[in-house]
Structure formats: C-alpha cells, structure tokens
C-alpha cells in the first residue's frame, strides 16, 4: 500500500540554524500539507500546497517557514532560523481530492 | 478551530465494541465527517469519512444521525492496539486543510 515517507526521523539542531525536513508524498496525490505537534499538544495545521503554490497557511506559518516541491517527488519544509519553540513533531501529508494520508513524522529538537 | 465536540477520554474492554461520539451541530450541507486516530506520537491515521449515509470499512463503522448534527465511530471488536486518540473532524470534501481538535483518548483494557 502506498505511503507518505519522511526523512529524517529525528533532527537535532542548534537555535538559529536552518533545517530542511523532507517528505515523499504518495505518487498520484495532488495536495500536500505540513502539520506540527508540540509535545503534549494537538496537531496543528501549518500549510497546504497545490499546483506548485501555497493554497492555505495558518498563522503559525510565518516568514521563517517555506515550502517547496523541488522535483516531481519531494516536498520540503524549511525553517530558516530555528527557535527553541520550534521543537515538535512535524508531519507531512498528501491527498487526492479526499482524506489526507500522513507520514510518520520528523521529530525536531532545537537546542 | 475544530467544529466538533468529543469526550476527553473513554475506556473500553478488549473484545467489546468501542462507540466514540462526536457532536457537530453547526455542520453545513457540503461538509463531511472524517475520523482519524493517533497512536502515541505516530502520524494521524485515516479511519473513515462520510457525508450523510452510514459507512463501513475494514477498520470501523461510521453512524451519522439523520440531522447530521452528531455521529458515532464504532470499532466493533476493540483490541489493545486500538488504544489511541481519536479525532472527529468536519470539513468540506476537497478543502485544503484538516483541523484537529483535542480528540478522545480511548483506552482499551484487558
């Protein structure tokens, strides 16, 4: 069964550094998403992406965040200058016209 | 924010049916009801969705009331591996985001 994959599974970085989280969505899907979950809190929507552009973003997705689909298979989330409060699980998801399917997540730890 | 109300937690005995309720009294005509679950810190797992008819798949059944203001997710024979947080979400069919609330923490006990 096709699935969303994410790399790395765990990323440790220093405050102020840039990180890129990578996702390979399900191959025939058209919509791509990033979510995050701070430890003990709910899953929060960050951004959705369709037709090579952002279709919706939340108030969390500020100028330090960016997304890109650099080729036909990868979908990335870049955090330009990480802060301690960016420590969280980051989930990628993809969908056709229905329910999004989620990847296993990347645990980001900012020291 | 999420437009649903769910109990914070529920327990269920292993082998029995787990019935998870959800209220969505402000649902509009073109909005679907989706159910996901999250086991520990894994990615949310899609379970089922529906518009107005009852739905069943290999994982669960979804019962939606006639007025569509509430629904129930049924796990027919709960196992210990069904222990998870279950999320009921209302959204338009191809809307661009899925907004999660706090969900119901289901604990299946031996």
CSV table of C-alpha atoms in Angstrom, one decimal:
chain,number,residue,atom,x,y,z
A,1,UNK,CA,0.0,0.0,0.0
A,2,UNK,CA,1.5,3.4,-0.9
A,3,UNK,CA,2.5,5.6,2.0
A,4,UNK,CA,4.0,9.0,2.8
A,5,UNK,CA,7.6,8.9,3.9
A,6,UNK,CA,9.6,11.4,5.8
A,7,UNK,CA,13.3,12.0,6.5
A,8,UNK,CA,15.0,12.3,8.8
A,9,UNK,CA,13.0,10.6,11.6
A,10,UNK,CA,14.8,12.8,14.2
A,11,UNK,CA,16.7,16.0,13.6
A,12,UNK,CA,18.7,17.8,16.3
A,13,UNK,CA,19.8,21.4,15.6
A,14,UNK,CA,21.1,24.4,17.3
A,15,UNK,CA,19.0,27.5,17.8
A,16,UNK,CA,19.4,29.9,14.9
A,17,UNK,CA,20.3,27.1,12.4
A,18,UNK,CA,18.3,26.3,9.3
A,19,UNK,CA,16.7,22.9,8.9
A,20,UNK,CA,15.0,21.2,5.9
A,21,UNK,CA,12.5,18.5,6.6
A,22,UNK,CA,11.8,16.2,3.7
A,23,UNK,CA,8.7,14.3,2.6
A,24,UNK,CA,7.9,12.0,-0.3
A,25,UNK,CA,4.1,12.1,-0.8
A,26,UNK,CA,2.0,9.4,-2.3
A,27,UNK,CA,2.8,9.5,-6.0
A,28,UNK,CA,-0.6,10.3,-7.6
A,29,UNK,CA,-1.6,12.8,-4.9
A,30,UNK,CA,-2.1,16.5,-5.8
A,31,UNK,CA,-2.4,18.2,-2.4
A,32,UNK,CA,0.4,18.4,0.1
A,33,UNK,CA,0.4,19.5,3.7
A,34,UNK,CA,2.6,20.2,6.7
A,35,UNK,CA,1.4,19.9,10.3
A,36,UNK,CA,3.3,20.1,13.6
A,37,UNK,CA,2.6,18.7,17.1
A,38,UNK,CA,4.4,20.2,20.1
A,39,UNK,CA,4.8,17.5,22.8
A,40,UNK,CA,1.5,17.0,24.7
A,41,UNK,CA,-0.5,19.4,22.4
A,42,UNK,CA,-2.8,19.0,19.5
A,43,UNK,CA,-1.9,18.5,15.8
A,44,UNK,CA,-1.7,22.0,14.2
A,45,UNK,CA,-2.1,22.8,10.5
A,46,UNK,CA,0.8,24.7,9.0
A,47,UNK,CA,0.4,24.9,5.3
A,48,UNK,CA,-1.2,23.3,2.2
A,49,UNK,CA,0.3,23.2,-1.2
A,50,UNK,CA,-1.4,22.6,-4.6
A,51,UNK,CA,-0.4,23.2,-8.2
A,52,UNK,CA,3.1,24.4,-7.1
A,53,UNK,CA,1.9,27.1,-4.8
A,54,UNK,CA,0.7,27.6,-1.3
A,55,UNK,CA,-3.1,27.3,-1.2
A,56,UNK,CA,-3.6,28.0,2.5
A,57,UNK,CA,-1.5,28.7,5.6
A,58,UNK,CA,-2.1,29.1,9.2
A,59,UNK,CA,-0.9,32.0,11.5
A,60,UNK,CA,1.9,29.7,12.7
A,61,UNK,CA,3.4,29.6,9.2
A,62,UNK,CA,5.3,32.9,9.3
A,63,UNK,CA,8.3,34.2,7.3
A,64,UNK,CA,10.7,31.7,8.9
A,65,UNK,CA,8.9,28.9,7.2
A,66,UNK,CA,8.9,28.0,3.5
A,67,UNK,CA,7.8,25.0,1.4
A,68,UNK,CA,9.0,23.7,-1.9
A,69,UNK,CA,8.4,20.9,-4.3
A,70,UNK,CA,11.9,20.8,-5.9
A,71,UNK,CA,11.2,17.9,-8.2
A,72,UNK,CA,8.3,15.6,-9.1
A,73,UNK,CA,8.5,13.6,-5.9
A,74,UNK,CA,9.8,15.5,-2.9
A,75,UNK,CA,8.1,18.1,-0.7
A,76,UNK,CA,10.2,20.0,1.8
A,77,UNK,CA,9.6,22.3,4.8
A,78,UNK,CA,12.4,24.8,5.5
A,79,UNK,CA,12.7,26.6,8.8
A,80,UNK,CA,15.2,29.4,8.3
A,81,UNK,CA,16.3,30.3,11.8
A,82,UNK,CA,15.1,27.7,14.3
A,83,UNK,CA,13.9,28.7,17.8
A,84,UNK,CA,13.5,26.6,20.9
A,85,UNK,CA,9.7,26.7,20.5
A,86,UNK,CA,10.1,25.0,17.0
A,87,UNK,CA,10.8,21.8,18.8
A,88,UNK,CA,8.0,19.5,17.8
A,89,UNK,CA,6.9,16.5,15.6
A,90,UNK,CA,6.4,17.7,12.0
A,91,UNK,CA,4.0,15.6,9.9
A,92,UNK,CA,3.7,15.7,6.1
A,93,UNK,CA,0.5,14.6,4.5
A,94,UNK,CA,-0.8,14.2,1.0
A,95,UNK,CA,-4.2,13.7,-0.6
A,96,UNK,CA,-6.0,13.4,-3.9
A,97,UNK,CA,-9.5,15.0,-3.6
A,98,UNK,CA,-10.3,13.3,-0.3
A,99,UNK,CA,-8.8,12.4,3.1
A,100,UNK,CA,-5.1,13.3,3.6
A,101,UNK,CA,-2.7,10.5,4.5
A,102,UNK,CA,0.0,11.3,7.0
A,103,UNK,CA,3.6,10.3,7.2
A,104,UNK,CA,5.3,9.0,10.3
A,105,UNK,CA,6.8,12.4,11.2
A,106,UNK,CA,10.1,14.0,11.9
A,107,UNK,CA,11.0,14.9,15.5
A,108,UNK,CA,12.8,18.2,15.5
A,109,UNK,CA,14.7,19.1,18.6
A,110,UNK,CA,16.2,22.6,18.9
A,111,UNK,CA,18.9,23.1,21.5
B,1,UNK,CA,-10.7,25.7,15.0
B,2,UNK,CA,-12.3,22.3,15.1
B,3,UNK,CA,-16.1,22.5,14.8
B,4,UNK,CA,-16.7,19.3,16.8
B,5,UNK,CA,-17.1,18.3,20.4
B,6,UNK,CA,-15.8,15.0,21.7
B,7,UNK,CA,-15.4,13.5,25.2
B,8,UNK,CA,-11.9,13.9,26.6
B,9,UNK,CA,-11.5,10.2,27.4
B,10,UNK,CA,-13.2,6.8,27.2
B,11,UNK,CA,-12.4,3.3,28.3
B,12,UNK,CA,-13.4,0.1,26.5
B,13,UNK,CA,-13.0,-3.6,27.4
B,14,UNK,CA,-10.9,-5.6,25.0
B,15,UNK,CA,-13.2,-7.5,22.5
B,16,UNK,CA,-16.1,-5.2,23.1
B,17,UNK,CA,-17.4,-2.6,20.7
B,18,UNK,CA,-16.0,0.9,21.2
B,19,UNK,CA,-18.5,3.6,20.4
B,20,UNK,CA,-17.0,7.1,20.1
B,21,UNK,CA,-19.4,10.0,19.9
B,22,UNK,CA,-18.9,13.3,18.2
B,23,UNK,CA,-21.2,16.4,18.1
B,24,UNK,CA,-21.0,18.7,15.1
B,25,UNK,CA,-24.2,20.7,15.5
B,26,UNK,CA,-23.0,23.5,13.1
B,27,UNK,CA,-22.1,21.2,10.2
B,28,UNK,CA,-23.1,22.6,6.8
B,29,UNK,CA,-24.6,20.7,3.9
B,30,UNK,CA,-21.3,20.3,2.0
B,31,UNK,CA,-19.2,19.2,4.9
B,32,UNK,CA,-18.1,15.7,5.5
B,33,UNK,CA,-17.3,14.0,8.8
B,34,UNK,CA,-13.8,12.5,9.0
B,35,UNK,CA,-12.3,10.3,11.6
B,36,UNK,CA,-8.6,9.9,12.3
B,37,UNK,CA,-6.6,8.3,15.2
B,38,UNK,CA,-3.1,8.9,16.5
B,39,UNK,CA,-1.2,6.2,18.4
B,40,UNK,CA,1.4,7.6,20.7
B,41,UNK,CA,3.3,10.2,18.6
B,42,UNK,CA,2.8,8.5,15.2
B,43,UNK,CA,1.3,10.3,12.3
B,44,UNK,CA,-2.5,10.6,12.3
B,45,UNK,CA,-4.1,7.6,10.7
B,46,UNK,CA,-7.2,8.0,8.5
B,47,UNK,CA,-10.1,5.7,9.6
B,48,UNK,CA,-13.2,6.6,7.7
B,49,UNK,CA,-15.4,9.5,6.4
B,50,UNK,CA,-18.9,10.1,5.4
B,51,UNK,CA,-21.5,12.7,4.3
B,52,UNK,CA,-24.9,11.5,5.5
B,53,UNK,CA,-25.1,7.8,4.9
B,54,UNK,CA,-23.6,5.3,7.3
B,55,UNK,CA,-20.3,4.0,6.2
B,56,UNK,CA,-18.3,0.8,7.0
B,57,UNK,CA,-14.8,-0.3,6.1
B,58,UNK,CA,-12.3,-2.8,7.4
B,59,UNK,CA,-11.5,-0.7,10.3
B,60,UNK,CA,-14.7,0.8,11.6
B,61,UNK,CA,-18.3,1.9,11.0
B,62,UNK,CA,-19.5,5.5,11.0
B,63,UNK,CA,-23.1,6.2,12.0
B,64,UNK,CA,-24.3,9.8,11.2
B,65,UNK,CA,-27.6,10.9,12.6
B,66,UNK,CA,-30.3,12.0,10.2
B,67,UNK,CA,-30.0,15.6,11.1
B,68,UNK,CA,-26.2,15.2,10.7
B,69,UNK,CA,-25.5,17.1,14.0
B,70,UNK,CA,-23.7,14.1,15.5
B,71,UNK,CA,-22.0,10.9,14.6
B,72,UNK,CA,-20.6,7.8,16.2
B,73,UNK,CA,-17.5,5.9,15.3
B,74,UNK,CA,-17.8,2.2,16.1
B,75,UNK,CA,-14.8,-0.1,16.4
B,76,UNK,CA,-16.7,-3.5,16.5
B,77,UNK,CA,-14.2,-5.6,18.4
B,78,UNK,CA,-11.6,-3.3,20.2
B,79,UNK,CA,-8.1,-4.6,20.7
B,80,UNK,CA,-5.3,-3.3,22.9
B,81,UNK,CA,-3.7,-1.9,19.7
B,82,UNK,CA,-6.8,0.4,19.3
B,83,UNK,CA,-5.7,2.5,22.3
B,84,UNK,CA,-5.2,5.9,20.7
B,85,UNK,CA,-6.5,9.4,20.5
B,86,UNK,CA,-9.4,9.6,18.1
B,87,UNK,CA,-10.2,12.7,16.2
B,88,UNK,CA,-13.6,13.7,14.6
B,89,UNK,CA,-13.1,16.4,12.0
B,90,UNK,CA,-15.6,18.3,9.9
B,91,UNK,CA,-14.5,19.8,6.6
B,92,UNK,CA,-15.5,20.3,3.0
B,93,UNK,CA,-14.6,17.4,0.7
B,94,UNK,CA,-11.6,18.9,-1.0
B,95,UNK,CA,-10.8,21.8,1.3
B,96,UNK,CA,-7.2,22.5,1.8
B,97,UNK,CA,-6.7,21.7,5.5
B,98,UNK,CA,-7.8,19.3,8.1
B,99,UNK,CA,-8.1,21.0,11.5
B,100,UNK,CA,-7.6,18.8,14.6
B,101,UNK,CA,-9.1,19.3,18.0
B,102,UNK,CA,-8.2,17.6,21.2
B,103,UNK,CA,-9.9,14.3,20.3
B,104,UNK,CA,-11.0,11.4,22.6
B,105,UNK,CA,-8.3,9.4,24.3
B,106,UNK,CA,-9.6,5.8,24.0
B,107,UNK,CA,-8.0,3.2,26.4
B,108,UNK,CA,-8.8,-0.4,25.6
B,109,UNK,CA,-8.3,-2.5,28.8
B,110,UNK,CA,-7.7,-6.3,29.0
